[in-house]
Short mmCIF file of C-alpha atoms and ligand atoms in Angstrom, two decimals:
data_model
loop_
_atom_site.label_atom_id
_atom_site.label_comp_id
_atom_site.label_asym_id
_atom_site.label_seq_id
_atom_site.Cartn_x
_atom_site.Cartn_y
_atom_site.Cartn_z
CA UNK A 20 156.15 10.69 52.70
CA UNK A 21 159.51 9.47 54.26
CA UNK A 22 160.79 5.90 53.45
CA UNK A 23 162.91 4.06 56.03
CA UNK A 24 165.63 4.41 53.85
CA UNK A 25 165.41 8.46 53.39
CA UNK A 26 168.73 9.80 52.72
CA UNK A 27 170.30 11.76 55.32
CA UNK A 28 167.95 10.43 58.14
CA UNK A 29 170.87 9.08 60.17
CA UNK A 30 172.81 12.31 60.13
CA UNK A 31 169.91 14.59 61.17
CA UNK A 32 169.18 14.55 65.27
CA UNK A 33 166.02 12.91 66.34
CA UNK A 34 164.05 16.05 67.33
CA UNK A 35 164.89 17.37 63.79
CA UNK A 36 163.34 14.25 62.59
CA UNK A 37 160.06 14.70 64.84
CA UNK A 38 159.77 18.28 63.98
CA UNK A 39 159.52 17.69 60.33
CA UNK A 40 157.22 14.86 60.61
CA UNK A 41 154.71 16.70 62.75
CA UNK A 42 154.99 19.85 60.37
CA UNK A 43 154.41 17.62 57.35
CA UNK A 44 151.61 15.93 59.03
CA UNK A 45 149.97 19.16 59.71
CA UNK A 46 150.28 18.87 63.65
CA UNK A 47 149.71 22.59 64.18
CA UNK A 48 149.10 22.59 68.04
CA UNK A 49 151.83 21.19 70.46
CA UNK A 50 151.21 20.94 74.21
CA UNK A 51 153.79 19.83 76.69
CA UNK A 52 155.02 19.22 80.11
CA UNK A 53 158.84 19.52 80.05
CA UNK A 54 161.21 16.58 80.17
CA UNK A 55 165.01 17.03 79.83
CA UNK A 56 165.32 14.75 76.85
CA UNK A 57 162.49 16.52 75.06
CA UNK A 58 164.10 20.04 75.46
CA UNK A 59 165.58 20.45 72.08
CA UNK A 60 162.55 19.21 70.57
CA UNK A 61 160.25 21.52 72.72
CA UNK A 62 162.75 24.44 71.77
CA UNK A 63 162.76 23.77 67.95
CA UNK A 64 158.91 23.50 67.91
CA UNK A 65 158.50 26.69 70.08
CA UNK A 66 160.84 28.71 67.47
CA UNK A 67 158.81 27.67 64.74
CA UNK A 68 155.78 29.98 63.87
CA UNK A 69 153.92 27.09 62.05
CA UNK A 70 153.21 25.66 65.46
CA UNK A 71 150.95 27.01 68.31
CA UNK A 72 152.71 25.71 71.52
CA UNK A 73 150.72 25.75 74.87
CA UNK A 74 152.55 24.54 78.04
CA UNK A 75 149.88 23.77 80.78
CA UNK A 76 150.56 22.59 84.37
CA UNK A 77 149.39 18.92 84.01
CA UNK A 78 149.39 16.36 80.99
CA UNK A 79 145.73 15.96 81.51
CA UNK A 80 145.26 19.50 80.63
CA UNK A 81 147.23 19.05 77.57
CA UNK A 82 144.75 16.26 76.88
CA UNK A 83 141.74 18.32 77.16
CA UNK A 84 143.12 21.01 74.92
CA UNK A 85 144.23 18.63 72.30
CA UNK A 86 140.75 17.15 72.20
CA UNK A 87 139.09 20.62 71.99
CA UNK A 88 141.46 21.66 69.44
CA UNK A 89 140.90 18.57 67.41
CA UNK A 90 136.87 18.91 67.56
CA UNK A 91 137.55 22.66 66.46
CA UNK A 92 139.69 21.59 63.38
CA UNK A 93 143.28 21.38 64.55
CA UNK A 94 145.35 18.32 64.98
CA UNK A 95 147.50 18.48 68.22
CA UNK A 96 150.06 16.54 70.16
CA UNK A 97 151.03 16.00 73.68
CA UNK A 98 154.54 16.05 74.67
CA UNK A 99 155.35 14.53 78.06
CA UNK A 100 157.83 12.04 79.93
CA UNK A 101 156.72 8.55 80.96
CA UNK A 102 155.57 9.74 84.15
CA UNK A 103 153.10 11.81 82.51
CA UNK A 104 151.57 9.23 80.69
CA UNK A 105 151.21 7.80 84.20
CA UNK A 106 148.78 10.19 85.05
CA UNK A 107 146.54 10.12 82.04
CA UNK A 108 144.56 6.69 82.30
CA UNK A 109 141.24 8.28 83.53
CA UNK A 110 141.38 11.18 80.77
CA UNK A 111 142.32 8.44 78.13
CA UNK A 112 139.70 6.03 79.44
CA UNK A 113 136.90 8.40 79.71
CA UNK A 114 137.63 11.12 77.14
CA UNK A 115 139.82 10.18 74.48
CA UNK A 116 138.86 6.73 73.70
CA UNK A 117 134.94 6.90 73.97
CA UNK A 118 134.97 10.13 72.09
CA UNK A 119 137.13 8.82 69.52
CA UNK A 120 139.65 11.36 69.43
CA UNK A 121 143.05 11.03 67.36
CA UNK A 122 145.23 12.22 70.09
CA UNK A 123 148.68 12.00 69.41
CA UNK A 124 151.11 11.27 72.55
CA UNK A 125 154.79 11.61 72.33
CA UNK A 126 156.79 10.17 75.20
CA UNK A 127 160.11 10.57 76.08
CA UNK A 128 160.74 7.24 77.82
CA UNK A 129 162.45 7.20 81.16
CA UNK A 130 163.01 4.14 83.37
CA UNK A 131 164.73 1.95 81.28
CA UNK A 132 168.16 1.37 79.70
CA UNK A 133 170.34 2.87 82.36
CA UNK A 134 167.69 4.51 84.70
CA UNK A 135 168.89 5.60 88.07
CA UNK A 136 165.62 6.56 89.69
CA UNK A 137 163.44 3.65 91.05
CA UNK A 138 160.32 5.70 90.93
CA UNK A 139 160.79 6.36 87.12
CA UNK A 140 161.44 2.61 86.52
CA UNK A 141 158.05 1.67 88.18
CA UNK A 142 155.97 4.22 86.52
CA UNK A 143 157.58 3.14 83.14
CA UNK A 144 156.28 -0.37 83.88
CA UNK A 145 152.74 0.93 83.97
CA UNK A 146 152.99 2.64 80.47
CA UNK A 147 152.46 -0.05 77.86
CA UNK A 148 149.91 -1.81 79.96
CA UNK A 149 147.74 1.22 80.28
CA UNK A 150 147.96 1.94 76.57
CA UNK A 151 147.31 -1.77 75.92
CA UNK A 152 144.37 -2.02 78.09
CA UNK A 153 142.92 0.59 76.12
CA UNK A 154 143.82 -0.67 73.06
CA UNK A 155 145.86 2.37 72.18
CA UNK A 156 148.26 1.82 69.37
CA UNK A 157 151.80 2.70 70.35
CA UNK A 158 155.09 2.67 68.47
CA UNK A 159 158.60 2.61 70.39
CA UNK A 160 161.00 4.30 68.32
CA UNK A 161 164.59 3.48 68.57
CA UNK A 162 166.14 4.22 65.24
CA UNK A 163 166.34 7.65 63.42
CA UNK A 164 165.71 6.09 60.21
CA UNK A 165 162.33 4.92 61.15
CA UNK A 166 160.92 8.09 62.82
CA UNK A 167 159.59 10.00 59.56
CA UNK A 168 157.76 7.03 58.28
CA UNK A 169 156.38 5.72 61.78
CA UNK A 170 155.28 9.16 62.64
CA UNK A 171 153.93 10.05 59.26
CA UNK A 172 152.11 6.81 58.81
CA UNK A 173 150.72 6.62 62.34
CA UNK A 174 149.33 10.15 62.28
CA UNK A 175 147.68 9.53 58.93
CA UNK A 176 146.02 6.41 60.42
CA UNK A 177 145.29 7.83 63.79
CA UNK A 178 142.95 10.72 61.86
CA UNK A 179 141.66 8.20 59.46
CA UNK A 180 140.42 5.87 62.14
CA UNK A 181 139.73 8.53 64.94
CA UNK A 182 142.00 6.66 67.23
CA UNK A 183 144.71 8.02 69.65
CA UNK A 184 148.35 7.03 69.26
CA UNK A 185 151.58 7.12 71.36
CA UNK A 186 154.93 7.43 70.03
CA UNK A 187 157.52 6.31 72.71
CA UNK A 188 160.91 7.76 72.23
CA UNK A 189 163.47 5.07 73.49
CA UNK A 190 166.78 6.02 74.83
CA UNK A 191 168.04 4.17 71.82
CA UNK A 192 166.86 7.09 69.69
CA UNK A 193 167.29 10.09 71.97
CA UNK A 194 170.42 8.95 73.99
CA UNK A 195 168.01 9.11 77.31
CA UNK A 196 169.10 10.83 80.57
CA UNK A 197 172.14 9.80 81.66
CA UNK A 198 173.00 9.78 85.55
CA UNK A 199 176.58 11.31 85.90
CA UNK A 200 178.64 10.38 89.20
CA UNK B 3 135.89 44.97 82.01
CA UNK B 4 138.55 47.23 83.72
CA UNK B 5 140.16 45.37 86.59
CA UNK B 6 138.41 47.77 88.93
CA UNK B 7 135.32 46.27 88.09
CA UNK B 8 133.03 46.85 91.28
CA UNK B 9 132.51 43.04 91.51
CA UNK B 10 130.78 41.59 94.57
CA UNK B 11 132.55 39.21 96.79
CA UNK B 12 131.56 35.58 96.99
CA UNK B 13 129.97 36.23 100.28
CA UNK B 14 127.72 39.07 99.05
CA UNK B 15 126.83 37.12 95.63
CA UNK B 16 123.25 36.14 95.42
CA UNK B 17 122.81 32.23 95.49
CA UNK B 18 121.03 31.41 92.03
CA UNK B 19 119.96 28.49 90.19
CA UNK B 20 122.08 26.45 87.74
CA UNK B 21 119.32 25.65 85.23
CA UNK B 22 117.82 29.06 85.33
CA UNK B 23 121.35 30.57 84.66
CA UNK B 24 122.14 27.94 81.79
CA UNK B 25 119.03 29.07 80.17
CA UNK B 26 120.02 32.70 80.54
CA UNK B 27 123.40 31.92 78.94
CA UNK B 28 121.89 30.00 76.08
CA UNK B 29 119.32 32.42 75.33
CA UNK B 30 122.14 34.92 74.63
CA UNK B 31 124.04 32.96 72.07
CA UNK B 32 122.79 33.96 68.56
CA UNK B 33 126.14 32.92 66.59
CA UNK B 34 126.75 29.48 67.04
CA UNK B 35 128.84 30.03 70.02
CA UNK B 36 130.47 26.94 71.50
CA UNK B 37 129.43 25.63 75.14
CA UNK B 38 131.55 22.89 76.79
CA UNK B 39 129.88 21.65 80.06
CA UNK B 40 131.75 19.46 82.61
CA UNK B 41 130.84 16.40 84.25
CA UNK B 42 127.68 15.60 85.71
CA UNK B 43 124.95 18.38 86.54
CA UNK B 44 126.53 21.28 84.61
CA UNK B 45 126.16 19.25 81.25
CA UNK B 46 122.80 17.96 82.31
CA UNK B 47 121.34 21.37 82.67
CA UNK B 48 123.06 22.56 79.26
CA UNK B 49 121.43 19.43 77.70
CA UNK B 50 117.90 20.43 79.31
CA UNK B 51 118.50 24.02 78.21
CA UNK B 52 118.12 23.25 74.56
CA UNK B 53 119.85 20.69 71.87
CA UNK B 54 122.24 23.00 70.31
CA UNK B 55 124.83 21.12 68.00
CA UNK B 56 127.68 23.66 69.39
CA UNK B 57 126.93 21.95 72.71
CA UNK B 58 129.72 19.74 74.09
CA UNK B 59 128.83 17.32 76.99
CA UNK B 60 131.58 15.91 79.03
CA UNK B 61 130.62 12.42 80.44
CA UNK B 62 133.94 11.51 82.59
CA UNK B 63 137.50 13.23 82.67
CA UNK B 64 136.33 15.41 85.65
CA UNK B 65 138.12 18.61 85.53
CA UNK B 66 138.70 18.87 81.76
CA UNK B 67 135.81 21.19 80.58
CA UNK B 68 137.94 24.27 80.96
CA UNK B 69 141.00 22.67 79.10
CA UNK B 70 138.52 21.33 76.17
CA UNK B 71 137.09 24.90 75.91
CA UNK B 72 140.44 26.42 75.60
CA UNK B 73 141.29 24.01 72.93
CA UNK B 74 138.14 24.77 70.81
CA UNK B 75 138.98 28.50 71.33
CA UNK B 76 142.47 28.13 69.93
CA UNK B 77 141.33 26.10 67.10
CA UNK B 78 138.44 28.62 66.19
CA UNK B 79 139.63 32.04 67.08
CA UNK B 80 136.57 33.57 65.29
CA UNK B 81 134.07 31.62 67.66
CA UNK B 82 133.14 32.70 71.16
CA UNK B 83 133.75 29.69 73.49
CA UNK B 84 132.04 29.13 76.81
CA UNK B 85 133.46 26.50 79.34
CA UNK B 86 130.77 25.79 82.02
CA UNK B 87 132.29 23.86 85.17
CA UNK B 88 131.44 22.90 88.63
CA UNK B 89 133.40 24.02 91.48
CA UNK B 90 134.44 20.51 92.50
CA UNK B 91 135.67 19.89 89.02
CA UNK B 92 137.64 22.96 88.54
CA UNK B 93 139.13 22.42 92.08
CA UNK B 94 140.59 19.17 90.41
CA UNK B 95 142.40 21.12 87.62
CA UNK B 96 143.45 24.56 88.94
CA UNK B 97 146.52 24.98 87.03
CA UNK B 98 144.21 25.53 83.93
CA UNK B 99 143.28 28.69 85.06
CA UNK B 100 147.00 29.85 84.57
CA UNK B 101 146.92 27.86 81.34
CA UNK B 102 144.02 29.80 80.06
CA UNK B 103 145.46 33.27 81.47
CA UNK B 104 148.88 32.61 79.81
CA UNK B 105 147.21 31.35 76.46
CA UNK B 106 144.99 34.31 76.88
CA UNK B 107 142.49 33.55 74.17
CA UNK B 108 140.22 36.57 73.50
CA UNK B 109 137.31 34.33 72.60
CA UNK B 110 137.16 32.39 75.84
CA UNK B 111 134.72 32.65 78.73
CA UNK B 112 134.71 30.31 81.76
CA UNK B 113 131.30 30.13 84.05
CA UNK B 114 131.91 28.51 87.46
CA UNK B 115 128.75 27.20 88.89
CA UNK B 116 129.71 27.02 92.53
CA UNK B 117 127.35 25.14 94.84
CA UNK B 118 129.98 24.35 97.63
CA UNK B 119 129.32 20.89 97.35
CA UNK B 120 129.99 17.72 95.21
CA UNK B 121 126.04 17.75 94.46
CA UNK B 122 126.14 14.65 92.04
CA UNK B 123 128.15 12.34 94.48
CA UNK B 124 125.80 13.11 97.31
CA UNK B 125 126.46 16.58 98.21
CA UNK B 126 129.67 16.26 100.09
CA UNK B 127 131.18 19.80 100.89
CA UNK B 128 133.91 21.13 98.35
CA UNK B 129 136.79 23.47 99.53
CA UNK B 130 134.62 26.34 98.43
CA UNK B 131 132.27 25.69 101.40
CA UNK B 132 134.90 26.66 103.72
CA UNK B 133 137.64 28.90 102.54
CA UNK B 134 138.54 28.65 98.70
CA UNK B 135 137.26 31.60 96.61
CA UNK B 136 137.66 30.43 92.89
CA UNK B 137 137.26 33.99 91.45
CA UNK B 138 140.10 35.19 93.56
CA UNK B 139 142.07 32.06 92.47
CA UNK B 140 141.44 32.72 88.74
CA UNK B 141 142.61 36.44 89.42
CA UNK B 142 145.69 35.07 91.14
CA UNK B 143 146.29 32.67 88.26
CA UNK B 144 146.10 35.64 85.82
CA UNK B 145 142.88 36.15 84.55
CA UNK B 146 141.96 39.50 85.10
CA UNK B 147 138.34 39.59 84.08
CA UNK B 148 137.23 37.26 86.67
CA UNK B 149 134.24 38.22 88.92
CA UNK B 150 131.46 36.78 90.79
CA UNK B 151 128.09 37.54 89.41
CA UNK B 152 125.75 39.50 91.93
CA UNK B 153 122.78 38.44 90.69
CA UNK B 154 120.88 37.26 87.65
CA UNK B 155 120.85 40.60 85.98
CA UNK B 156 124.52 41.07 86.52
CA UNK B 157 125.30 37.43 85.17
CA UNK B 158 123.54 38.39 81.92
CA UNK B 159 125.35 41.52 81.83
CA UNK B 160 128.66 39.62 82.09
CA UNK B 161 127.86 37.29 79.42
CA UNK B 162 127.06 39.98 77.17
CA UNK B 163 130.27 41.47 77.88
CA UNK B 164 131.98 38.26 77.29
CA UNK B 165 130.31 38.00 74.01
CA UNK B 166 131.20 41.39 72.80
CA UNK B 167 134.83 42.36 74.43
CA UNK B 168 138.02 40.28 74.54
CA UNK B 169 138.46 37.87 77.03
CA UNK B 170 139.66 35.60 78.66
CA UNK B 171 136.66 35.89 81.03
CA UNK B 172 135.59 34.12 84.12
CA UNK B 173 132.37 34.35 85.75
CA UNK B 174 131.67 32.98 89.11
CA UNK B 175 128.03 31.95 89.96
CA UNK B 176 126.79 30.81 93.25
CA UNK B 177 124.13 28.21 92.73
CA UNK B 178 121.60 26.53 95.24
CA UNK B 179 121.08 22.83 95.60
CA UNK B 180 118.56 22.37 92.77
CA UNK B 181 118.61 19.17 91.13
CA UNK B 182 119.48 19.03 87.38
CA UNK B 183 116.44 19.42 85.03
CA UNK B 184 117.38 16.54 82.82
CA UNK B 185 120.05 13.91 81.96
CA UNK B 186 122.40 14.05 79.03
CA UNK B 187 122.23 11.05 76.50
CA UNK B 188 125.25 9.18 76.97
CA UNK B 189 126.63 8.50 73.33
CA UNK B 190 130.30 10.02 73.19
CA UNK B 191 130.69 9.44 69.75
CA UNK B 192 127.45 11.04 68.65
CA UNK B 193 128.16 13.96 70.93
CA UNK B 194 131.58 14.38 69.45
CA UNK B 195 130.36 14.18 65.82
CA UNK B 196 127.39 16.31 66.45
CA UNK B 197 129.54 19.04 68.13
CA UNK B 198 132.08 18.75 65.12
CA UNK B 199 129.30 19.27 62.53
CA UNK B 200 127.88 22.32 64.95
CA UNK B 201 131.35 23.86 64.57
CA UNK B 202 131.41 23.49 60.97
CA UNK B 203 134.54 21.05 61.06
CA UNK B 204 132.61 18.10 59.48
CA UNK B 205 129.83 18.73 56.65
C1 LIG C 26 138.74 11.77 88.76
C2 LIG C 26 137.42 11.70 89.32
N1 LIG C 26 137.09 11.66 90.66
C3 LIG C 26 136.21 11.61 91.18
C4 LIG C 26 134.90 11.37 90.45
C5 LIG C 26 133.48 11.13 90.88
N2 LIG C 26 132.64 12.32 90.69
C6 LIG C 26 131.93 12.57 89.63
S1 LIG C 26 131.23 13.94 89.43
C7 LIG C 26 131.81 14.46 90.91
C8 LIG C 26 131.38 15.64 91.53
C9 LIG C 26 131.35 16.83 90.56
O1 LIG C 26 131.27 17.95 91.45
P1 LIG C 26 131.08 19.50 90.91
O2 LIG C 26 131.93 19.76 89.70
O3 LIG C 26 131.04 20.48 91.86
O4 LIG C 26 129.55 19.54 90.21
P2 LIG C 26 128.14 19.36 90.99
O5 LIG C 26 128.09 17.61 91.06
O6 LIG C 26 128.26 19.96 92.38
O7 LIG C 26 127.15 19.49 89.83
C10 LIG C 26 132.70 13.50 91.22
C11 LIG C 26 133.44 13.77 92.77
C12 LIG C 26 135.18 11.49 88.89
N3 LIG C 26 134.26 11.10 88.10
N4 LIG C 26 136.49 11.37 88.56
#
């Protein structure tokens, strides 16, 4: 278990910290619909034999796959962009929450802190209200030194309480996507 | 099954009955195979065909029966897994056919119950009533072992092959307008818990 002050956390890139936390939490299945910011994380998870990586066409599919895998004994995570979360209200409300699935959602936050696309800004505004309206716990990660602790503790809690959880990766953590003139 | 499987076209396939086919499917399952059935009538008939702890009944999340079945198949490669889905439902999540083809789980078979309508919402036509051939779409998505069941005997033969040989498989079945044989009890947490026990994940 990492502590907030784990040595070296500040020097390691965020995606290495997330990779490590998923592995130490025995999250063996990773599903994703890509996002520019998530690219290095997707690449490193895909290169690690520990993980089974599936890349479906839609985020809803990823939710279904992780739900089935969980019931079959394998914990899985969905990696997506904010806009992907915007497509998930029905799957979360009619599958994940009522069936008590510890679904792990890792969301690269677009639409804030320098966003240049109004559509991304608007969908970002729906994200936390959707999660809050369903009572789904979410953590916004802004600091590298908190990644290990938040991921490991929240994953443990999700499994123990059979509840989904969302990790929102702020541009403060990842650098985000910047518009270059 | 070779790619040259002399399968019939959708037009030539016999129109069968969902509850009858579901019973035929279940009667072939002797090794605790998992069955995931989609929203509405497919899960109602699975429920009516017998209370197996290895059955999962999806009560919402239209279109996700096949992705859920894929997840189970990935987690438990030693167990055969069936996804049973309606035409209207699979039309909502067609990308999953490509996902299944790419993931290529040897232990997964999909059964599409195609009645050409959204039966449970009042019988409005789906796209398969007009022009869409879901077996052709599955093949186009990369599921080579996809075929229409010509009749009941052919359906059973294809189920037996899916139980014995490497998949992924997709079996299209044209079905009539027969009503579902019962209604599933709607307790999601209990359905999930029973299923996990049925899969040996929970003691
Ligand atoms: C996202 C979503 N849209 C619409 C519905 C309403 N709905 C529930 S079941 C259903 C029809 C399912 O059709 P099909 O899969 O062909 O099964 P059938 O009713 O013919 O057995 C519809 C449209 C829903 N539950 N979810």
